[in-house]
Coordinates of C-alpha atoms and ligand atoms in Angstrom, one line a residue:
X79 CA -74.3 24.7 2.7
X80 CA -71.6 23.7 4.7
X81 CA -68.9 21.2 2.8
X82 CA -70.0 18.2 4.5
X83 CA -73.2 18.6 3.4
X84 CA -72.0 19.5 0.0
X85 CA -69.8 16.0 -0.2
X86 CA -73.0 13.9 1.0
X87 CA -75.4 15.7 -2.2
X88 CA -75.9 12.8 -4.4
X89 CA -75.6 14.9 -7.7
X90 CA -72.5 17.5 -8.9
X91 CA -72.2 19.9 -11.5
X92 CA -69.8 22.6 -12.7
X93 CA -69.0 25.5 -11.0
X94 CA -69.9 28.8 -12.8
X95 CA -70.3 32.5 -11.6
X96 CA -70.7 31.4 -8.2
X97 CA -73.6 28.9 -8.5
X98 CA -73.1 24.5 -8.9
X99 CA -75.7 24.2 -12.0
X100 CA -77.2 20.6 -12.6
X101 CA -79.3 20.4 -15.5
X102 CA -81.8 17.8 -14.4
X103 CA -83.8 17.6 -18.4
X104 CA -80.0 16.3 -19.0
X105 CA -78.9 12.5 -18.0
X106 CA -76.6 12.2 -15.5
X107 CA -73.2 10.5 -15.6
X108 CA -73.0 7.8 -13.4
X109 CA -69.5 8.5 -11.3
X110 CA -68.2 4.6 -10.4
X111 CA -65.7 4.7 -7.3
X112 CA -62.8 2.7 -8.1
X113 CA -63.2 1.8 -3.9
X114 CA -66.8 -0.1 -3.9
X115 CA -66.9 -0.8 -7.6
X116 CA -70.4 0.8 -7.2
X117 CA -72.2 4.1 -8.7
X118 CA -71.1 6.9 -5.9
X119 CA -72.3 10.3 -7.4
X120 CA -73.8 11.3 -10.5
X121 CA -72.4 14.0 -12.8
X122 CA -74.3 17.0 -15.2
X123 CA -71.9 17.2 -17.9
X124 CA -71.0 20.4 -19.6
X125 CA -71.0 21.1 -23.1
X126 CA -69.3 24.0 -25.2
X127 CA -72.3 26.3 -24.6
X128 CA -71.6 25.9 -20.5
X129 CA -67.9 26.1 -20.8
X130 CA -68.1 29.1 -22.7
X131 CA -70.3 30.5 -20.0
X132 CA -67.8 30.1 -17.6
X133 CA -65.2 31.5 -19.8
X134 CA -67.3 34.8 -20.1
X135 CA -67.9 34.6 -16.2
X136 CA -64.2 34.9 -15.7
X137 CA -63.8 37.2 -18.0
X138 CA -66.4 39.6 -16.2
X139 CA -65.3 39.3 -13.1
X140 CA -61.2 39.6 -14.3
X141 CA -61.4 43.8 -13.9
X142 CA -63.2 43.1 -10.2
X143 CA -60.8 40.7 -9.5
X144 CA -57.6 42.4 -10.8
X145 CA -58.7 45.8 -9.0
X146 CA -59.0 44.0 -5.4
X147 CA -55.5 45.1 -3.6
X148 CA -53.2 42.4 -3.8
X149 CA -52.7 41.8 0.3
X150 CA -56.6 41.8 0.3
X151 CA -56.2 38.7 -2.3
X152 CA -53.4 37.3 -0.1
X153 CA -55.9 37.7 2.7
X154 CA -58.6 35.4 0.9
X155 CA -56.2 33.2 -0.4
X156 CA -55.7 32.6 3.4
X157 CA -58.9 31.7 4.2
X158 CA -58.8 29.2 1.9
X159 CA -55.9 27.8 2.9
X160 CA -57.2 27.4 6.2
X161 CA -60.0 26.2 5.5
X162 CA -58.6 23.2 3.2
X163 CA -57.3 22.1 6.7
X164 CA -59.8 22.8 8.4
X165 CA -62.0 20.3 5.9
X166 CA -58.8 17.9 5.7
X167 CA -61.2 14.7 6.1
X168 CA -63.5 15.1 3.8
X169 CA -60.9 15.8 1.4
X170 CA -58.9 12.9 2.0
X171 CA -62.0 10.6 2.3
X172 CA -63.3 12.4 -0.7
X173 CA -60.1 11.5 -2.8
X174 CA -59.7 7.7 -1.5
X175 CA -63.3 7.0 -2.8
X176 CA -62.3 8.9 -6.3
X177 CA -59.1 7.5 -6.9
X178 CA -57.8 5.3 -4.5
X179 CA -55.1 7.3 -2.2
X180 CA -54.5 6.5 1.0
X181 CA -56.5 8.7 3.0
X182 CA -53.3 9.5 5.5
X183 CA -51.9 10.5 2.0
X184 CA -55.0 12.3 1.1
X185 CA -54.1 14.3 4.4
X186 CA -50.7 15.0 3.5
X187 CA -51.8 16.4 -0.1
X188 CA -54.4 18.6 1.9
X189 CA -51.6 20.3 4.1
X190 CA -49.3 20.2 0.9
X191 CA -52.2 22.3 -1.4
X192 CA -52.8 24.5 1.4
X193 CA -49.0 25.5 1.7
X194 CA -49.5 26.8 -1.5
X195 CA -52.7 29.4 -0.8
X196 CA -50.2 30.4 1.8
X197 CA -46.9 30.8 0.3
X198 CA -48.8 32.9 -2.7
X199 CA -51.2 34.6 0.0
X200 CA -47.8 36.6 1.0
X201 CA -46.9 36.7 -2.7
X202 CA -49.7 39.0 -3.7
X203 CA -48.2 41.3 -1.4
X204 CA -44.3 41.1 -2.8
X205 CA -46.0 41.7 -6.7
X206 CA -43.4 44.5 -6.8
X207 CA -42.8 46.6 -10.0
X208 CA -39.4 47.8 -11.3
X209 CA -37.8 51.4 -11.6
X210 CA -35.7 51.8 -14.6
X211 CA -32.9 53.7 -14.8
X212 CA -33.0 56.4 -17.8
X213 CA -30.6 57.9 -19.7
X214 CA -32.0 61.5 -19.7
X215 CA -33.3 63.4 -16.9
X216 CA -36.1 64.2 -19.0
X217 CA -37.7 60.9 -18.6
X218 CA -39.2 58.3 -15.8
X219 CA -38.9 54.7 -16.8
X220 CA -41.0 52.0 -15.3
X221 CA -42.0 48.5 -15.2
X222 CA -45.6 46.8 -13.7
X223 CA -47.2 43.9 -13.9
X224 CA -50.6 43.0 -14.8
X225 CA -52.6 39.7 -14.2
X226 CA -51.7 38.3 -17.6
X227 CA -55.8 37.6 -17.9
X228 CA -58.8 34.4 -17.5
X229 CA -56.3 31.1 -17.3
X230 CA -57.4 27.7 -18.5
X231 CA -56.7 25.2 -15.7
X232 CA -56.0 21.6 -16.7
X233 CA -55.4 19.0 -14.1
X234 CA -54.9 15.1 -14.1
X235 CA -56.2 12.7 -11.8
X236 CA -53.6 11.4 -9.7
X237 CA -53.3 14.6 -6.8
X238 CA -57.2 15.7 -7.4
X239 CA -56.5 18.6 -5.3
X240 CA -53.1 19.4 -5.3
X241 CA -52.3 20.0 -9.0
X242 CA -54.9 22.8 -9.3
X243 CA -54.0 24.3 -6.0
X244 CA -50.5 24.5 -7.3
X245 CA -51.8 26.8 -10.4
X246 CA -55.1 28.1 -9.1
X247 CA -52.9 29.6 -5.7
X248 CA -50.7 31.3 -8.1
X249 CA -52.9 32.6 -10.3
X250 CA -55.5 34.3 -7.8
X251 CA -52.5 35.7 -6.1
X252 CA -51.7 37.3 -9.4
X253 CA -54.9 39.1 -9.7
X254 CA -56.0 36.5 -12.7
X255 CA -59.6 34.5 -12.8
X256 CA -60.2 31.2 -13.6
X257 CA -61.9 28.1 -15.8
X258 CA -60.3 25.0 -14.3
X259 CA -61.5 21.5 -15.8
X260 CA -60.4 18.4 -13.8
X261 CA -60.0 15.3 -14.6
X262 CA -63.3 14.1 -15.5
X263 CA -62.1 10.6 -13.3
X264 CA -61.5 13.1 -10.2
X265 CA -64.1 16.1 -10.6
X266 CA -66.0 15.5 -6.9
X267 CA -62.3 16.8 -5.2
X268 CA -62.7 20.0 -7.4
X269 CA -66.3 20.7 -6.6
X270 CA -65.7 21.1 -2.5
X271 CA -62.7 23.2 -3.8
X272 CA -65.4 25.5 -5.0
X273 CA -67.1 25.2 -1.9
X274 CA -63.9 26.3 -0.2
X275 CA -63.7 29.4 -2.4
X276 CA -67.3 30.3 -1.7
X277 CA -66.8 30.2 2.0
X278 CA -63.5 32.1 1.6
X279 CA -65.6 34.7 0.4
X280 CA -63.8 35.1 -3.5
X281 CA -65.8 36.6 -5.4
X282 CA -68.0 35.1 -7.7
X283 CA -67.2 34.5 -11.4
X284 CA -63.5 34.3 -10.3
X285 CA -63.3 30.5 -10.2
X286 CA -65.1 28.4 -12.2
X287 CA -65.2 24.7 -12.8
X288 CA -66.5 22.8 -15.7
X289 CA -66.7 19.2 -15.6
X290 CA -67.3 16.8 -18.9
X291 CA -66.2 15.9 -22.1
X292 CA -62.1 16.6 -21.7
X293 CA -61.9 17.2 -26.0
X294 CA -64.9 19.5 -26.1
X295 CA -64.2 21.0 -22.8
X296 CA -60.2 21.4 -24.2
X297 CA -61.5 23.1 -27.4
X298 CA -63.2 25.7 -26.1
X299 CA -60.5 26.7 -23.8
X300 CA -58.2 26.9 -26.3
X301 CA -60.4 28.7 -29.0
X302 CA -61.4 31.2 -26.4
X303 CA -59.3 34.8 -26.9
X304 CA -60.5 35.6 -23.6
X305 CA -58.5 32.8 -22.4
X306 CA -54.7 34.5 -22.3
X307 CA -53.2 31.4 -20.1
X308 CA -53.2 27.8 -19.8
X309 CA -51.8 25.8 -17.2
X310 CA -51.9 21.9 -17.3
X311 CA -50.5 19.0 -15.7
X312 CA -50.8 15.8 -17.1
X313 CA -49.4 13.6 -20.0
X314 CA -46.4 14.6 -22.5
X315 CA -49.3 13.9 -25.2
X316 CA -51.7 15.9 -24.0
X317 CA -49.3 18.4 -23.4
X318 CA -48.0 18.6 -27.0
X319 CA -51.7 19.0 -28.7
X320 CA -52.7 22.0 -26.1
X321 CA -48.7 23.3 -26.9
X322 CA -49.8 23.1 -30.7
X323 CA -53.5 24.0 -30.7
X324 CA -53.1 27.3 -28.4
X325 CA -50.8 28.8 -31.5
X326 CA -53.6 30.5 -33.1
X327 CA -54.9 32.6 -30.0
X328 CA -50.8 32.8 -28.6
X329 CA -52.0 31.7 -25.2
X330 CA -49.0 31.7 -22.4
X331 CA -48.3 28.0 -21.5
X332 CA -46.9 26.4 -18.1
X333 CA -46.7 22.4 -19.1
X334 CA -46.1 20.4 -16.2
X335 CA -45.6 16.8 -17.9
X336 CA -44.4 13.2 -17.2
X337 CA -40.8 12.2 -15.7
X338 CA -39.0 8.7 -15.1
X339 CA -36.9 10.0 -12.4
X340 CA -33.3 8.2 -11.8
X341 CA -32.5 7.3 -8.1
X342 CA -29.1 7.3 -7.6
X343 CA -27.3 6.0 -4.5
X344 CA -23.3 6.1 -4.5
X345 CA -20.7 4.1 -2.2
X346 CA -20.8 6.6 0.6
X347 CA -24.4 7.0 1.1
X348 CA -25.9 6.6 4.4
X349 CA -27.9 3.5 3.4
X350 CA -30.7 4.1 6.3
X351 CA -31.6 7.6 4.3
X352 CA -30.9 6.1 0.9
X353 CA -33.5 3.3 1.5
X354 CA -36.1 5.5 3.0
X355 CA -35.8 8.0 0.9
X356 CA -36.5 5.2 -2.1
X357 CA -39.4 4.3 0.0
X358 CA -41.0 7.8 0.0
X359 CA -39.6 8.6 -4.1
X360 CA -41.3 5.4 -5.3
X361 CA -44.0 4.1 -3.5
X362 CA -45.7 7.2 -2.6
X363 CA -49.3 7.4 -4.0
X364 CA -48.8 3.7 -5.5
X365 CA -46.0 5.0 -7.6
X366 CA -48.5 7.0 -9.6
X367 CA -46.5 10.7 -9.3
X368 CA -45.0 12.6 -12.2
X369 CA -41.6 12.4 -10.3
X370 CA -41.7 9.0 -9.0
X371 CA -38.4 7.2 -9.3
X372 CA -38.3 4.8 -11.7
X373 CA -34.7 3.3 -11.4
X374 CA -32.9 3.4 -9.1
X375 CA -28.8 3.1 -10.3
X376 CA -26.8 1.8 -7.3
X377 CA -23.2 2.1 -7.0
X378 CA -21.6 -1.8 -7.2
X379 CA -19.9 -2.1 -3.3
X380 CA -23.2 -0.8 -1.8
X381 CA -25.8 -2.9 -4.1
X382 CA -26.0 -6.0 -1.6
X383 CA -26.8 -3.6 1.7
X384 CA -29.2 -1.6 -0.5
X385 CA -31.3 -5.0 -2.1
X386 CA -31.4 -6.3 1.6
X387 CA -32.6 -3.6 3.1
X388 CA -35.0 -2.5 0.5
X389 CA -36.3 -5.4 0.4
X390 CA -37.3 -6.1 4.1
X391 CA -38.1 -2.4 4.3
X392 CA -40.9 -2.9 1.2
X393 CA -41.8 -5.9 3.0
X394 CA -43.0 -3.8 6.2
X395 CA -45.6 -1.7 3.9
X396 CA -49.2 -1.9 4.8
X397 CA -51.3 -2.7 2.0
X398 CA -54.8 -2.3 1.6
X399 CA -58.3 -0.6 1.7
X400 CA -57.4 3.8 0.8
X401 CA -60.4 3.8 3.2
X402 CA -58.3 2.3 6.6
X403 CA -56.2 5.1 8.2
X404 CA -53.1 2.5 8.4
X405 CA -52.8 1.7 4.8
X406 CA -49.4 2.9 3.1
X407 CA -49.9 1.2 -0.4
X408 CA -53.7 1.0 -1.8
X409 CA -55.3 -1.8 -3.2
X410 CA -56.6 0.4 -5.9
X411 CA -54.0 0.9 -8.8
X412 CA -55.5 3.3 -11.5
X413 CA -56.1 1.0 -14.6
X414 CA -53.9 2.7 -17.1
X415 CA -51.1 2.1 -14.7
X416 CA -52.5 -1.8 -13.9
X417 CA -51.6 -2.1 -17.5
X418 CA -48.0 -0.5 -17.5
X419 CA -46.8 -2.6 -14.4
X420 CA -47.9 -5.5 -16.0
X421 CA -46.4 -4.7 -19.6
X422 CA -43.2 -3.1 -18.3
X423 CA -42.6 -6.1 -15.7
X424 CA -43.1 -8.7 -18.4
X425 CA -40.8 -7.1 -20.9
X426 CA -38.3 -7.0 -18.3
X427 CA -38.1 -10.4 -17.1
X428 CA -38.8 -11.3 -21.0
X429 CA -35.2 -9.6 -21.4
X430 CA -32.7 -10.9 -18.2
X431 CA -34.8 -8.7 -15.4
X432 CA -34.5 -10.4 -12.2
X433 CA -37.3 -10.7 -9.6
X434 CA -36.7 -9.4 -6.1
X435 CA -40.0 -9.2 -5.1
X436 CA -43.2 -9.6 -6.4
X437 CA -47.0 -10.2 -5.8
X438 CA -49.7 -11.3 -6.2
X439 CA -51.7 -8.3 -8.0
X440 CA -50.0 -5.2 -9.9
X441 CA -51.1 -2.8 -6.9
X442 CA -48.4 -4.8 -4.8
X443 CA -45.0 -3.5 -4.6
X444 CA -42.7 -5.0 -7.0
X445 CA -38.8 -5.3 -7.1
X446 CA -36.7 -5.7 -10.3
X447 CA -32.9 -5.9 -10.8
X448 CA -30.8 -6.3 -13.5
X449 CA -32.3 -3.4 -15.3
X450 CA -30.8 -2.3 -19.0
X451 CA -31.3 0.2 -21.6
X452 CA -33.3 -2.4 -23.9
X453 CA -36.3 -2.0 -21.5
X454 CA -38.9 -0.1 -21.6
X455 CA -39.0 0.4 -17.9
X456 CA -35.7 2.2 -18.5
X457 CA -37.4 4.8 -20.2
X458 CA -40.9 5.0 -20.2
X459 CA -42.8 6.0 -17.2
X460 CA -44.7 2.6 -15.2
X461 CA -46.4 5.5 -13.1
X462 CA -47.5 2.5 -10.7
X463 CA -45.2 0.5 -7.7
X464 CA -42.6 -1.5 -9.9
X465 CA -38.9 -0.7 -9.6
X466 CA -36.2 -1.1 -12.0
X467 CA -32.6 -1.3 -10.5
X468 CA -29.4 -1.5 -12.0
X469 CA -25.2 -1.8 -11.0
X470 CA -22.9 1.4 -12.2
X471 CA -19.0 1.1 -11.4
X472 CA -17.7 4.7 -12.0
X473 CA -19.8 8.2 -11.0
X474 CA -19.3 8.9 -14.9
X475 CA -20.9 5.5 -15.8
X476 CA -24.1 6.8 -13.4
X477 CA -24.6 10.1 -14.5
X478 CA -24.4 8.5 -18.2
X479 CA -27.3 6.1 -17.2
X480 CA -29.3 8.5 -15.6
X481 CA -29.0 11.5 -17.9
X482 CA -29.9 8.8 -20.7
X483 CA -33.9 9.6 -20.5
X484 CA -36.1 12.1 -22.9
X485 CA -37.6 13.2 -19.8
X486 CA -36.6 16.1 -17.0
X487 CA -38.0 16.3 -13.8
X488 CA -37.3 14.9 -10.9
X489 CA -33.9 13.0 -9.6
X490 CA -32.6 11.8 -6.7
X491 CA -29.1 10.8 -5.4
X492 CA -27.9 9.4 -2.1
X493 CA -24.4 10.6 -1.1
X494 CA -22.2 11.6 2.1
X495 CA -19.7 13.2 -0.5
X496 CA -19.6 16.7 -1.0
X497 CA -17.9 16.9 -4.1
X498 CA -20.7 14.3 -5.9
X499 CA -23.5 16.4 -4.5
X500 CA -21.9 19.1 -6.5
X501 CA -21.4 17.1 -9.6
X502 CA -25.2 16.0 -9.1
X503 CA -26.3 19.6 -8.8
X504 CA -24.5 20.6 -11.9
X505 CA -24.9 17.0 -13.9
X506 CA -27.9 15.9 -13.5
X507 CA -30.1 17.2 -16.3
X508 CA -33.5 17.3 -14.4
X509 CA -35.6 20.0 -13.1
X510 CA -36.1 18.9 -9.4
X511 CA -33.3 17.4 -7.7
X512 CA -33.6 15.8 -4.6
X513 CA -30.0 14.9 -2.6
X514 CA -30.5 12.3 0.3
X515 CA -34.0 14.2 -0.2
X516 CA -36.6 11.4 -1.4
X517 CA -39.6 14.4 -1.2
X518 CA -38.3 17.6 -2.0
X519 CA -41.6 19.1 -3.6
X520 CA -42.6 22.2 -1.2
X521 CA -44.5 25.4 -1.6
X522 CA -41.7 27.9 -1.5
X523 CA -39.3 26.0 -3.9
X524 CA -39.7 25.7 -7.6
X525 CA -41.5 22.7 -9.1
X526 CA -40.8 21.9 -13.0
X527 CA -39.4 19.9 -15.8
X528 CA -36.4 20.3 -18.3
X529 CA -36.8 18.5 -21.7
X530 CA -40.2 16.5 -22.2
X531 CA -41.4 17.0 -19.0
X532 CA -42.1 20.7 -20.1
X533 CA -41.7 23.8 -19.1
X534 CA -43.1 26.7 -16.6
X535 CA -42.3 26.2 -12.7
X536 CA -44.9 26.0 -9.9
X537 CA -44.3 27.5 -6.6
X538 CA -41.3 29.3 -5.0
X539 CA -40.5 33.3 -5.6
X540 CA -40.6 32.6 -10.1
X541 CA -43.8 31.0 -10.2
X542 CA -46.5 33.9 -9.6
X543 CA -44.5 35.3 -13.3
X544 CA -46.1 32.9 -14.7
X545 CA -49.2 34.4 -14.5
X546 CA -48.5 38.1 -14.7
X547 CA -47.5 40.4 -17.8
X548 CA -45.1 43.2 -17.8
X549 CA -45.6 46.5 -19.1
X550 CA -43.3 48.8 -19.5
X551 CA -44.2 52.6 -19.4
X552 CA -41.8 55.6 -20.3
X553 CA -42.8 58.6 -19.0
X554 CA -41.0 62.0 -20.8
X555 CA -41.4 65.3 -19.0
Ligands
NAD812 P1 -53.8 13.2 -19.2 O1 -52.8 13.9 -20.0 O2 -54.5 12.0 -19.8 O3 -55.0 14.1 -18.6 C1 -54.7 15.3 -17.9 C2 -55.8 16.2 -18.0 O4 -55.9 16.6 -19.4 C3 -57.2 15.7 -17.7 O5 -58.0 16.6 -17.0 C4 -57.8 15.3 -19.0 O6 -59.2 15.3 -19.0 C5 -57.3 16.5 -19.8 N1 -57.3 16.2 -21.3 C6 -57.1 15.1 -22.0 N2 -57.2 15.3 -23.3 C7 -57.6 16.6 -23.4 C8 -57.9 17.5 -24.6 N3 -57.9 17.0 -25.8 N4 -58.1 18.8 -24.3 C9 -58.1 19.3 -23.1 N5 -57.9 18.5 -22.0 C10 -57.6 17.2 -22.2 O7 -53.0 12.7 -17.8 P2 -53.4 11.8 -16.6 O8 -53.5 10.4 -17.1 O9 -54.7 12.4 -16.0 O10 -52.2 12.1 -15.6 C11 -51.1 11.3 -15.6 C12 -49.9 12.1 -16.3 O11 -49.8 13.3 -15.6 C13 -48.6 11.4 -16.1 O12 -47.9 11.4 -17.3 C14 -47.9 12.2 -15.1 O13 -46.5 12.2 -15.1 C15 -48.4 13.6 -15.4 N6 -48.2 14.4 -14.2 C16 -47.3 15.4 -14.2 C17 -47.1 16.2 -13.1 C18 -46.1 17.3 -13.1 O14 -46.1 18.2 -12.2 N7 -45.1 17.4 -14.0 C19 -47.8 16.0 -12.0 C20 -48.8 15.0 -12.0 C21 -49.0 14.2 -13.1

């Protein structure tokens, strides 16, 4: 079935050994698009029994899998990669309906997911080993690696696709199979994924999906022996209870989890890059990514020019349907994070926020200066298009302010200054750091948090480790 055909079928089910499996003596879960309000598909839900069937179907085909030479895997890995692009529409229109992006956003995350079936298609062919030095002639001393086993794949619903590409790229590369659960808001996305992989020609059992009840689902994952890895994005709070319940079966653990990245623009920043570059940091996918910037700190000579010119650029966005190729900012704002904007913007102005700009509805972009410690803005993440913006006087006084989070992940800073982009580089306490760079996430670099936002990295030359074991052999002669 080709994967238009597949994203017109009316019902969906999880993915297991190679076959979609509805049970039709089962009600279906009615799937409402967020876009039309309406019923859109209908789900089979999988229970323990069905998610431990995928969990043995990954674990049968690991030894195929793992035995398949590594620039063969980089070769299907390919495939898949092209033919994400290839499919790039019905992925983006497939996405807007689930969850509300933009579909020329949906496009973007297509090419972005691909890069990473790419970048780890060429490292499956660089899994190198080590030769160890001994101390006696007597013996040869070695070091390989193995696929570290079946990885749990946990994903959240605000890049349906490219979180799981992100970990399911790396893993396949690494020689490891696959149970992946999505989010059970964004499971249509994951379904043509499988698609992809059948037409790519992976072998079945290697990637499976199971779509459902996300405690149930979660349980049997982390029960499972079998299961030697588990790789999630998603909240810090979900992260901690998978962090705590995979200590009996000592699973390995990548946690990609939240952020409340500081923007930071100082004196000498080229304002045109430093507004832009705020532009793309906060307002990209509704200001629902892990390392949106959430406050921007603006040097006090520079903070008229900035306001003026964010301001009129924010203006210029194009809101609207996620269906309507021109739209920049959707009209559909994920409810958790309609409730955030609205709770962190009242608590704000309830304590000396000022309003820049506002509108009508939470989805609009929204402006706030006058930003302290004492709100929760300052610290919590709004994961929706409200930003906080404060006045520093000295560079010390706005590393202080932006070092003073619980999170990690991403920051940004704006700067002509070679000296500051140093001191950012070493001061800034965050995991990604983007300098007059308001999107540096990109296959070949790594992507990951310090602090609460967790640990592991995702992409770049470190992140296939993540799924491999060592093992050292000594050889005497
Ligand atoms: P979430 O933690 O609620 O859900 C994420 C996934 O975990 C979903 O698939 C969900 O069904 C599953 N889940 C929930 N409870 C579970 C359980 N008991 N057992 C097993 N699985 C369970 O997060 P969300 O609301 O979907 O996503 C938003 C969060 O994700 C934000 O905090 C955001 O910062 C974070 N995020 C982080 C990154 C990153 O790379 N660091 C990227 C994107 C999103």
């Amino acid at each position: 079935m080709s994967l238009g055909a597949l994203y017109q079928q009316q019902q969906f089910g999880s993915y297991i050994d190679g076959a979609f499996l509805i049970h039709k003596s089962q009600p279906l879960l009615s799937l409402v698009s967020p876009v039309t309000q309406k019923p859109w598909k209908e789900l089979s839900l999988a229970s323990t029994a069905l998610t431990n069937q995928a969990i043995q179907a990954a674990h049968t085909a690991l030894p195929i899998w793992k035995s398949v030479p590594a620039p063969q895997r980089g070769k299907i890995l390919r495939q898949i990669g092209n033919l994400l692009i290839e499919n790039k529409t019905i992925f983006a229109e497939c996405m807007a309906m689930e969850m509300g992006k933009p579909i020329q956003e949906g496009a973007k995350e297509i090419d972005y997911s691909a890069g990473y079936f790419f970048w780890f298609a060429g490292e499956a062919e660089r899994l190198y080993g080590k030769i160890v030095p001994a101390s006696i002639p007597e013996k040869q001393l070695m070091v390989i690696h193995e696929p570290v086993g079946v990885c749990g794949i946990i994903t959240p619903w605000n890049f349906p696709l490219a979180m799981g590409a992100r970990k399911i790229s790396a893993a396949l590369a690494a020689g490891c199979t696959i149970v992946a659960k999505p989010s059970p808001e964004c499971p249509i996305t994951m379904c043509l994924f499988a698609q992809v992989c059948q037409e790519a020609l992976l072998p079945k059992g290697v990637f499976n999906m199971v779509m459902g009840p996300e405690k149930e689902i979660g349980q049997a994952i982390l029960s499972a022996p079998e299961v030697r890895k588990i790789s999630f994005t998603g909240s810090c709070d979900v992260g901690r209870y998978l962090y705590k319940e995979s200590a009996p079966t000592l699973k390995k653990l990548t946690l990609e989890l939240g952020g409340q990245a500081p923007l930071i623009v100082f004196d000498d920043a080229d304002l045109n890059k430093a507004i832009s570059g705020t532009l793309t940091a906060k307002f990209r996918n509704n200001g629902q990514t892990c390392i949106a910037a959430n406050r921007a700190l603006i040097q006090k000579s520079i903070y008229p020019a900035y306001i003026a010119g964010l301001k009129a650029a924010v203006e210029k966005l194009v809101v609207g349907s996620p269906l309507e190729a021109k739209t920049e900012i959707s009209n559909i704002l994920h409810p958790l994070s309609t409730a955030r904007v609205k709770e962190h913007v009242r608590d704000a102005i309830n304590k000396g926020a000022e309003v820049i700009l506002q509108g009508k509805k939470p989805y609009h972009p929204t402006l706030l200066t006058h930003i302290t410690q004492k709100m929760r803005i300052f610290h919590e993440e709004t994961f929706g298009p409200v930003l906080g913006i404060t006045v520093f006087d000295s560079d010390e006084e706005g590393f202080a302010l932006a070092n003073d989070c619980e999170y990690g992940l991403a920051a940004y800073a704006f700067t002509s200054n070679l000296k500051r982009s140093r001191d950012c580089m070493q001061r800034l306490e965050y995991g990604i750091i983007g300098i007059n760079d308001g999107l540096p996430s990109t296959p070949q670099a790594s992507f990951g948090g310090l602090k609460n936002s967790g640990f592991g990295r995702e992409g770049g030359p470190s992140a296939i480790q993540e799924y491999l074991v060592e093992k050292y052999i000594s050889i005497a002669f």
